[in-house]
Amino acid sequence: MKKSLLFAALLMGAMSVNAQTEYCSFNAEGTGISGDAANIPAGTLVGQSENVKMTLEYDDSYKTVQVSFGGYDKITVNGQQFDIVGGFTGSTNPSGQFLSADASTPVTSGCVVGFDVAKDGYLVVIGKMSSNKEYYAWEGNADSASPMAYTFAMDWTAGAQADHPTLSYTLPATELGYIDFSATDIDKYINGTKVYWPEQIVCGPESAVKKNGVGVIVIPVFAEAGHYMVHAAGSKISTCGAIFTTDPVKSVSLQGTGEDGSALNQVLIGDASGISNAVVETKTNENAPIYNLAGQRVSKNAKGLLIQNGHKYIK
């Protein structure tokens, strides 16, 4: 699907002067979703902001849930703080998804959240995540959709290993934001036709810690594409909505109050001040596309001030 040069331009990493950030939060009013599970039809609008509409992708039985976890009740994205409001979840595990370098198949049923976007930018989908469940993002709908690469990050302090206080990674991406099945390290992320558990991607395929925590899924979105789907597999995603921003997501952190009354602050992506890079792999991909300062893709022989893997360099 044709897209603008947004993805290339935003990789430059400079915060724009006229940045826009908004919270498309869950709003149960008029949806029929309450504390008791009830059948809610596909297409039901469950949240809306200026540039984003959040809907239920498929018929299912939905109910309200608490998304805040472990004392965290606020989230800060690129320096702007928002409350983690109450969320919702479904009752049916999604099914139909199938990953393949030749022809992936999107999810066709179950608890799936849809997002319609009216402007290019990024979605930071907030939820109660599990370290031992698969997560997927798609551009399009059940008739035609492409699997999106995403950045996943969650707090799992209660069961963390010393080397990994949070779970954080980015799936290999093509220049348009899709999963790059040709990446040399793709087997680290994709297990046959599905995504590995987050803890298996970070700690190795034998990991079985199995913890819950507040987390985010970050994807680039394009008004030209319009529709996106996000869901778990082997479980039902629990979400309170998404932060939409026109800037690259440089930092995400959680705030709250501990059981002893102490202030909590957990960095998921970047750092709390919002000055480090995010939504790119931590290691350099030598085959990643190269751009000039105009956002135009150039060859490896190009000279001057260039951008690759989200970093500027002079050649």
mmCIF file of C-alpha atoms in Angstrom:
data_model
loop_
_atom_site.group_PDB
_atom_site.id
_atom_site.type_symbol
_atom_site.label_atom_id
_atom_site.label_comp_id
_atom_site.label_asym_id
_atom_site.label_seq_id
_atom_site.Cartn_x
_atom_site.Cartn_y
_atom_site.Cartn_z
ATOM 1 C CA MET A 1 0.000 0.000 0.000
ATOM 2 C CA LYS A 2 1.373 3.390 -0.982
ATOM 3 C CA LYS A 3 2.406 5.606 1.916
ATOM 4 C CA SER A 4 3.862 9.049 2.428
ATOM 5 C CA LEU A 5 7.477 9.734 3.384
ATOM 6 C CA LEU A 6 6.446 10.001 7.032
ATOM 7 C CA PHE A 7 8.327 6.917 8.138
ATOM 8 C CA ALA A 8 11.589 8.128 6.620
ATOM 9 C CA ALA A 9 11.129 11.660 7.869
ATOM 10 C CA LEU A 10 10.318 10.663 11.435
ATOM 11 C CA LEU A 11 13.379 8.439 11.642
ATOM 12 C CA MET A 12 15.428 11.631 11.664
ATOM 13 C CA GLY A 13 14.549 11.793 15.333
ATOM 14 C CA ALA A 14 13.980 15.532 15.637
ATOM 15 C CA MET A 15 10.947 16.571 17.653
ATOM 16 C CA SER A 16 8.738 18.759 15.466
ATOM 17 C CA VAL A 17 7.750 22.249 16.580
ATOM 18 C CA ASN A 18 4.030 21.652 15.956
ATOM 19 C CA ALA A 19 3.850 18.178 17.489
ATOM 20 C CA GLN A 20 0.401 16.848 18.289
ATOM 21 C CA THR A 21 -0.290 14.346 21.060
ATOM 22 C CA GLU A 22 -3.724 13.103 22.120
ATOM 23 C CA TYR A 23 -5.261 10.280 24.149
ATOM 24 C CA CYS A 24 -7.892 8.102 22.497
ATOM 25 C CA SER A 25 -9.092 6.623 25.784
ATOM 26 C CA PHE A 26 -11.747 4.001 26.424
ATOM 27 C CA ASN A 27 -15.204 5.441 27.107
ATOM 28 C CA ALA A 28 -17.817 2.887 28.136
ATOM 29 C CA GLU A 29 -20.750 5.308 27.900
ATOM 30 C CA GLY A 30 -23.295 4.118 25.369
ATOM 31 C CA THR A 31 -21.298 1.025 24.410
ATOM 32 C CA GLY A 32 -23.089 -1.533 26.566
ATOM 33 C CA ILE A 33 -19.761 -2.564 28.109
ATOM 34 C CA SER A 34 -19.866 -2.874 31.899
ATOM 35 C CA GLY A 35 -18.476 -5.021 34.689
ATOM 36 C CA ASP A 36 -20.668 -7.893 33.530
ATOM 37 C CA ALA A 37 -19.699 -9.558 30.257
ATOM 38 C CA ALA A 38 -22.151 -8.791 27.454
ATOM 39 C CA ASN A 39 -22.270 -9.471 23.720
ATOM 40 C CA ILE A 40 -21.191 -6.323 21.876
ATOM 41 C CA PRO A 41 -21.313 -6.075 18.063
ATOM 42 C CA ALA A 42 -18.351 -5.449 15.780
ATOM 43 C CA GLY A 43 -17.837 -1.818 14.864
ATOM 44 C CA THR A 44 -18.908 -0.448 18.247
ATOM 45 C CA LEU A 45 -17.105 2.839 18.925
ATOM 46 C CA VAL A 46 -15.364 2.583 22.306
ATOM 47 C CA GLY A 47 -13.088 5.626 22.221
ATOM 48 C CA GLN A 48 -12.424 8.709 20.123
ATOM 49 C CA SER A 49 -9.993 11.618 19.961
ATOM 50 C CA GLU A 50 -9.408 14.240 17.290
ATOM 51 C CA ASN A 51 -7.527 11.942 14.905
ATOM 52 C CA VAL A 52 -8.278 8.423 16.166
ATOM 53 C CA LYS A 53 -11.372 6.248 16.534
ATOM 54 C CA MET A 54 -11.134 3.022 18.557
ATOM 55 C CA THR A 55 -13.613 0.260 17.729
ATOM 56 C CA LEU A 56 -14.286 -3.402 18.399
ATOM 57 C CA GLU A 57 -13.161 -5.359 15.364
ATOM 58 C CA TYR A 58 -15.344 -8.461 15.867
ATOM 59 C CA ASP A 59 -18.444 -9.544 17.731
ATOM 60 C CA ASP A 60 -17.566 -10.851 21.176
ATOM 61 C CA SER A 61 -18.528 -10.721 24.827
ATOM 62 C CA TYR A 62 -16.786 -7.709 26.411
ATOM 63 C CA LYS A 63 -16.479 -6.329 29.939
ATOM 64 C CA THR A 64 -14.623 -3.561 31.768
ATOM 65 C CA VAL A 65 -11.308 -4.357 33.472
ATOM 66 C CA GLN A 66 -8.619 -2.568 35.442
ATOM 67 C CA VAL A 67 -5.582 -1.867 33.273
ATOM 68 C CA SER A 68 -3.483 -0.180 35.976
ATOM 69 C CA PHE A 69 -1.286 -2.810 37.599
ATOM 70 C CA GLY A 70 1.387 -2.955 40.273
ATOM 71 C CA GLY A 71 0.563 0.556 41.495
ATOM 72 C CA TYR A 72 1.122 2.228 38.113
ATOM 73 C CA ASP A 73 -1.777 4.513 37.205
ATOM 74 C CA LYS A 74 -0.117 7.101 34.938
ATOM 75 C CA ILE A 75 1.847 6.913 31.708
ATOM 76 C CA THR A 76 4.180 9.524 30.238
ATOM 77 C CA VAL A 77 4.841 9.605 26.489
ATOM 78 C CA ASN A 78 7.449 12.030 25.135
ATOM 79 C CA GLY A 79 7.204 14.047 28.343
ATOM 80 C CA GLN A 80 3.377 14.307 28.439
ATOM 81 C CA GLN A 81 1.611 12.476 31.254
ATOM 82 C CA PHE A 82 -1.807 10.790 31.051
ATOM 83 C CA ASP A 83 -3.951 8.787 33.470
ATOM 84 C CA ILE A 84 -4.255 5.062 32.835
ATOM 85 C CA VAL A 85 -8.049 4.877 32.808
ATOM 86 C CA GLY A 86 -10.191 1.778 33.200
ATOM 87 C CA GLY A 87 -10.208 -0.468 30.153
ATOM 88 C CA PHE A 88 -11.988 -3.403 28.581
ATOM 89 C CA THR A 89 -11.348 -6.937 27.376
ATOM 90 C CA GLY A 90 -13.150 -9.663 25.463
ATOM 91 C CA SER A 91 -13.827 -13.328 26.145
ATOM 92 C CA THR A 92 -12.643 -15.075 22.970
ATOM 93 C CA ASN A 93 -9.040 -15.650 21.977
ATOM 94 C CA PRO A 94 -8.332 -14.211 18.516
ATOM 95 C CA SER A 95 -7.846 -16.702 15.694
ATOM 96 C CA GLY A 96 -6.960 -16.848 12.022
ATOM 97 C CA GLN A 97 -3.624 -15.011 12.171
ATOM 98 C CA PHE A 98 -0.768 -16.601 10.212
ATOM 99 C CA LEU A 99 2.629 -15.081 9.475
ATOM 100 C CA SER A 100 4.462 -15.856 6.263
ATOM 101 C CA ALA A 101 7.037 -14.101 4.133
ATOM 102 C CA ASP A 102 4.908 -14.894 1.086
ATOM 103 C CA ALA A 103 1.347 -14.262 2.269
ATOM 104 C CA SER A 104 0.373 -13.524 5.867
ATOM 105 C CA THR A 105 -3.225 -13.997 6.982
ATOM 106 C CA PRO A 106 -4.772 -11.442 9.367
ATOM 107 C CA VAL A 107 -6.842 -12.210 12.445
ATOM 108 C CA THR A 108 -10.459 -13.082 11.639
ATOM 109 C CA SER A 109 -12.252 -13.343 14.994
ATOM 110 C CA GLY A 110 -12.064 -12.818 18.742
ATOM 111 C CA CYS A 111 -11.074 -9.912 20.973
ATOM 112 C CA VAL A 112 -9.413 -7.506 18.545
ATOM 113 C CA VAL A 113 -9.156 -3.713 18.837
ATOM 114 C CA GLY A 114 -9.448 -1.581 15.706
ATOM 115 C CA PHE A 115 -8.083 1.930 15.184
ATOM 116 C CA ASP A 116 -9.030 4.347 12.402
ATOM 117 C CA VAL A 117 -6.529 7.187 12.004
ATOM 118 C CA ALA A 118 -6.953 10.505 10.214
ATOM 119 C CA LYS A 119 -3.344 11.690 10.402
ATOM 120 C CA ASP A 120 0.135 10.180 10.019
ATOM 121 C CA GLY A 121 1.895 9.475 13.290
ATOM 122 C CA TYR A 122 2.339 6.784 15.930
ATOM 123 C CA LEU A 123 -0.042 4.858 18.189
ATOM 124 C CA VAL A 124 1.055 3.873 21.698
ATOM 125 C CA VAL A 125 -1.506 1.210 22.635
ATOM 126 C CA ILE A 126 -1.691 0.845 26.428
ATOM 127 C CA GLY A 127 -2.682 -2.391 28.110
ATOM 128 C CA LYS A 128 -2.218 -4.964 30.790
ATOM 129 C CA MET A 129 0.294 -7.213 29.031
ATOM 130 C CA SER A 130 1.566 -10.731 29.646
ATOM 131 C CA SER A 131 5.150 -11.815 29.109
ATOM 132 C CA ASN A 132 3.985 -15.213 27.813
ATOM 133 C CA LYS A 133 1.458 -14.223 25.144
ATOM 134 C CA GLU A 134 1.929 -13.334 21.494
ATOM 135 C CA TYR A 135 1.027 -9.862 20.219
ATOM 136 C CA TYR A 136 0.155 -8.731 16.711
ATOM 137 C CA ALA A 137 -0.529 -5.506 14.830
ATOM 138 C CA TRP A 138 -2.005 -5.286 11.324
ATOM 139 C CA GLU A 139 -2.500 -2.566 8.768
ATOM 140 C CA GLY A 140 -5.831 -3.132 7.029
ATOM 141 C CA ASN A 141 -8.766 -5.374 7.951
ATOM 142 C CA ALA A 142 -9.742 -9.041 7.708
ATOM 143 C CA ASP A 143 -10.154 -8.804 3.931
ATOM 144 C CA SER A 144 -6.633 -7.526 3.337
ATOM 145 C CA ALA A 145 -4.041 -6.727 5.983
ATOM 146 C CA SER A 146 -0.266 -6.676 6.375
ATOM 147 C CA PRO A 147 1.561 -7.548 9.619
ATOM 148 C CA MET A 148 3.111 -4.453 11.182
ATOM 149 C CA ALA A 149 6.431 -4.331 12.982
ATOM 150 C CA TYR A 150 6.015 -2.801 16.428
ATOM 151 C CA THR A 151 7.888 -1.852 19.544
ATOM 152 C CA PHE A 152 6.741 -3.795 22.606
ATOM 153 C CA ALA A 153 7.611 -2.763 26.152
ATOM 154 C CA MET A 154 6.173 -3.825 29.500
ATOM 155 C CA ASP A 155 6.982 -3.647 33.176
ATOM 156 C CA TRP A 156 7.513 -7.021 34.832
ATOM 157 C CA THR A 157 9.464 -5.932 37.896
ATOM 158 C CA ALA A 158 7.760 -8.506 40.108
ATOM 159 C CA GLY A 159 9.349 -11.328 38.153
ATOM 160 C CA ALA A 160 12.207 -9.621 36.361
ATOM 161 C CA GLN A 161 15.595 -11.103 35.847
ATOM 162 C CA ALA A 162 18.407 -8.805 36.888
ATOM 163 C CA ASP A 163 19.498 -8.143 33.294
ATOM 164 C CA HIS A 164 15.961 -7.300 32.126
ATOM 165 C CA PRO A 165 13.962 -5.050 34.517
ATOM 166 C CA THR A 166 11.586 -4.449 31.606
ATOM 167 C CA LEU A 167 10.751 -6.382 28.468
ATOM 168 C CA SER A 168 11.453 -4.235 25.431
ATOM 169 C CA TYR A 169 12.160 -4.955 21.765
ATOM 170 C CA THR A 170 11.278 -3.889 18.227
ATOM 171 C CA LEU A 171 10.337 -6.339 15.498
ATOM 172 C CA PRO A 172 12.493 -5.973 12.353
ATOM 173 C CA ALA A 173 10.783 -3.492 10.042
ATOM 174 C CA THR A 174 10.758 -2.673 6.359
ATOM 175 C CA GLU A 175 10.980 0.959 5.295
ATOM 176 C CA LEU A 176 7.165 1.145 5.355
ATOM 177 C CA GLY A 177 6.813 -0.329 8.833
ATOM 178 C CA TYR A 178 5.840 -3.916 7.990
ATOM 179 C CA ILE A 179 7.559 -6.963 9.514
ATOM 180 C CA ASP A 180 10.790 -7.577 7.612
ATOM 181 C CA PHE A 181 10.816 -11.326 7.071
ATOM 182 C CA SER A 182 14.161 -11.026 5.255
ATOM 183 C CA ALA A 183 15.988 -9.628 8.308
ATOM 184 C CA THR A 184 19.021 -11.718 9.260
ATOM 185 C CA ASP A 185 17.780 -12.080 12.844
ATOM 186 C CA ILE A 186 14.100 -12.652 12.061
ATOM 187 C CA ASP A 187 14.208 -16.087 13.778
ATOM 188 C CA LYS A 188 14.728 -14.297 17.084
ATOM 189 C CA TYR A 189 11.237 -12.802 16.776
ATOM 190 C CA ILE A 190 9.184 -15.152 14.596
ATOM 191 C CA ASN A 191 8.614 -18.789 15.574
ATOM 192 C CA GLY A 192 7.507 -20.443 12.345
ATOM 193 C CA THR A 193 4.218 -18.700 11.554
ATOM 194 C CA LYS A 194 3.754 -16.782 14.806
ATOM 195 C CA VAL A 195 5.508 -14.279 17.051
ATOM 196 C CA TYR A 196 7.456 -15.561 20.051
ATOM 197 C CA TRP A 197 6.369 -14.571 23.564
ATOM 198 C CA PRO A 198 7.900 -11.238 24.653
ATOM 199 C CA GLU A 199 9.989 -12.932 27.342
ATOM 200 C CA GLN A 200 11.276 -15.482 24.822
ATOM 201 C CA ILE A 201 12.371 -12.710 22.446
ATOM 202 C CA VAL A 202 14.272 -10.898 25.210
ATOM 203 C CA CYS A 203 15.478 -13.767 27.402
ATOM 204 C CA GLY A 204 15.632 -16.675 24.982
ATOM 205 C CA PRO A 205 13.148 -19.256 23.638
ATOM 206 C CA GLU A 206 13.352 -21.420 26.765
ATOM 207 C CA SER A 207 12.192 -18.644 29.119
ATOM 208 C CA ALA A 208 9.036 -19.361 31.119
ATOM 209 C CA VAL A 209 8.765 -16.604 33.757
ATOM 210 C CA LYS A 210 5.135 -15.752 32.839
ATOM 211 C CA LYS A 211 4.385 -12.379 34.432
ATOM 212 C CA ASN A 212 1.814 -9.609 33.896
ATOM 213 C CA GLY A 213 2.335 -5.853 33.898
ATOM 214 C CA VAL A 214 1.407 -2.568 32.269
ATOM 215 C CA GLY A 215 2.855 -2.303 28.786
ATOM 216 C CA VAL A 216 2.618 -0.661 25.381
ATOM 217 C CA ILE A 217 2.616 -1.628 21.718
ATOM 218 C CA VAL A 218 3.915 1.163 19.474
ATOM 219 C CA ILE A 219 3.214 1.223 15.729
ATOM 220 C CA PRO A 220 3.611 3.831 12.987
ATOM 221 C CA VAL A 221 0.237 4.703 11.424
ATOM 222 C CA PHE A 222 -0.722 6.405 8.179
ATOM 223 C CA ALA A 223 -3.893 8.243 7.264
ATOM 224 C CA GLU A 224 -3.538 6.884 3.740
ATOM 225 C CA ALA A 225 -3.820 3.320 5.079
ATOM 226 C CA GLY A 226 -6.524 4.314 7.547
ATOM 227 C CA HIS A 227 -7.240 1.180 9.591
ATOM 228 C CA TYR A 228 -5.178 -0.867 12.051
ATOM 229 C CA MET A 229 -5.836 -3.896 14.268
ATOM 230 C CA VAL A 230 -4.049 -4.859 17.501
ATOM 231 C CA HIS A 231 -4.553 -8.046 19.526
ATOM 232 C CA ALA A 232 -3.012 -10.757 21.649
ATOM 233 C CA ALA A 233 -2.989 -14.471 20.843
ATOM 234 C CA GLY A 234 -3.655 -17.266 23.291
ATOM 235 C CA SER A 235 -5.281 -14.553 25.392
ATOM 236 C CA LYS A 236 -7.495 -11.458 25.172
ATOM 237 C CA ILE A 237 -5.888 -8.038 25.096
ATOM 238 C CA SER A 238 -6.898 -5.689 27.932
ATOM 239 C CA THR A 239 -6.569 -2.046 26.900
ATOM 240 C CA CYS A 240 -7.658 1.428 27.920
ATOM 241 C CA GLY A 241 -6.881 2.975 24.529
ATOM 242 C CA ALA A 242 -3.907 4.572 22.837
ATOM 243 C CA ILE A 243 -1.814 7.730 22.849
ATOM 244 C CA PHE A 244 -1.510 9.187 19.340
ATOM 245 C CA THR A 245 1.450 11.405 18.534
ATOM 246 C CA THR A 246 2.829 12.946 15.379
ATOM 247 C CA ASP A 247 6.351 12.740 16.816
ATOM 248 C CA PRO A 248 8.582 9.661 17.039
ATOM 249 C CA VAL A 249 8.028 7.873 20.340
ATOM 250 C CA LYS A 250 11.260 8.659 22.130
ATOM 251 C CA SER A 251 10.244 7.856 25.697
ATOM 252 C CA VAL A 252 7.523 6.000 27.568
ATOM 253 C CA SER A 253 7.475 5.626 31.337
ATOM 254 C CA LEU A 254 5.018 4.560 34.044
ATOM 255 C CA GLN A 255 4.269 6.403 37.296
ATOM 256 C CA GLY A 256 2.316 5.395 40.371
ATOM 257 C CA THR A 257 2.418 4.717 44.094
ATOM 258 C CA GLY A 258 3.854 1.638 45.767
ATOM 259 C CA GLU A 259 2.225 -0.310 48.574
ATOM 260 C CA ASP A 260 4.459 1.532 51.043
ATOM 261 C CA GLY A 261 3.387 4.910 49.667
ATOM 262 C CA SER A 262 6.620 5.528 47.771
ATOM 263 C CA ALA A 263 6.579 7.078 44.323
ATOM 264 C CA LEU A 264 7.048 4.665 41.430
ATOM 265 C CA ASN A 265 8.646 5.455 38.082
ATOM 266 C CA GLN A 266 9.513 2.790 35.536
ATOM 267 C CA VAL A 267 11.027 3.641 32.144
ATOM 268 C CA LEU A 268 9.762 1.380 29.348
ATOM 269 C CA ILE A 269 11.252 3.091 26.303
ATOM 270 C CA GLY A 270 14.097 5.596 26.104
ATOM 271 C CA ASP A 271 14.418 7.659 29.247
ATOM 272 C CA ALA A 272 12.039 9.763 31.297
ATOM 273 C CA SER A 273 13.281 13.035 29.795
ATOM 274 C CA GLY A 274 12.426 11.949 26.268
ATOM 275 C CA ILE A 275 15.817 12.612 24.675
ATOM 276 C CA SER A 276 16.885 9.128 23.593
ATOM 277 C CA ASN A 277 15.972 7.119 20.508
ATOM 278 C CA ALA A 278 13.134 4.607 20.368
ATOM 279 C CA VAL A 279 11.092 2.565 17.913
ATOM 280 C CA VAL A 280 14.324 1.335 16.327
ATOM 281 C CA GLU A 281 16.426 -1.764 16.993
ATOM 282 C CA THR A 282 19.111 -1.280 19.598
ATOM 283 C CA LYS A 283 21.667 -2.861 17.293
ATOM 284 C CA THR A 284 22.575 -1.453 13.893
ATOM 285 C CA ASN A 285 21.071 -3.063 10.805
ATOM 286 C CA GLU A 286 23.677 -2.538 8.094
ATOM 287 C CA ASN A 287 21.066 -3.289 5.417
ATOM 288 C CA ALA A 288 18.547 -0.743 6.686
ATOM 289 C CA PRO A 289 17.444 1.891 4.159
ATOM 290 C CA ILE A 290 19.371 5.176 4.032
ATOM 291 C CA TYR A 291 17.782 8.625 3.691
ATOM 292 C CA ASN A 292 18.975 12.156 3.111
ATOM 293 C CA LEU A 293 17.748 15.131 5.139
ATOM 294 C CA ALA A 294 14.841 15.632 2.715
ATOM 295 C CA GLY A 295 13.486 12.203 3.650
ATOM 296 C CA GLN A 296 14.430 10.728 0.265
ATOM 297 C CA ARG A 297 15.834 7.222 0.107
ATOM 298 C CA VAL A 298 19.382 7.140 -1.281
ATOM 299 C CA SER A 299 21.917 4.449 -2.186
ATOM 300 C CA LYS A 300 24.741 3.241 0.016
ATOM 301 C CA ASN A 301 27.137 5.210 -2.202
ATOM 302 C CA ALA A 302 25.537 8.540 -1.309
ATOM 303 C CA LYS A 303 27.669 11.108 0.517
ATOM 304 C CA GLY A 304 26.873 13.897 2.934
ATOM 305 C CA LEU A 305 24.670 13.992 6.052
ATOM 306 C CA LEU A 306 22.601 10.800 5.991
ATOM 307 C CA ILE A 307 20.125 8.929 8.248
ATOM 308 C CA GLN A 308 20.152 5.172 8.827
ATOM 309 C CA ASN A 309 18.643 3.160 11.674
ATOM 310 C CA GLY A 310 17.294 6.432 13.059
ATOM 311 C CA HIS A 311 20.758 7.961 13.461
ATOM 312 C CA LYS A 312 22.450 10.788 11.563
ATOM 313 C CA TYR A 313 25.974 10.340 10.290
ATOM 314 C CA ILE A 314 28.334 11.999 7.804
ATOM 315 C CA LYS A 315 29.803 10.080 4.888
#
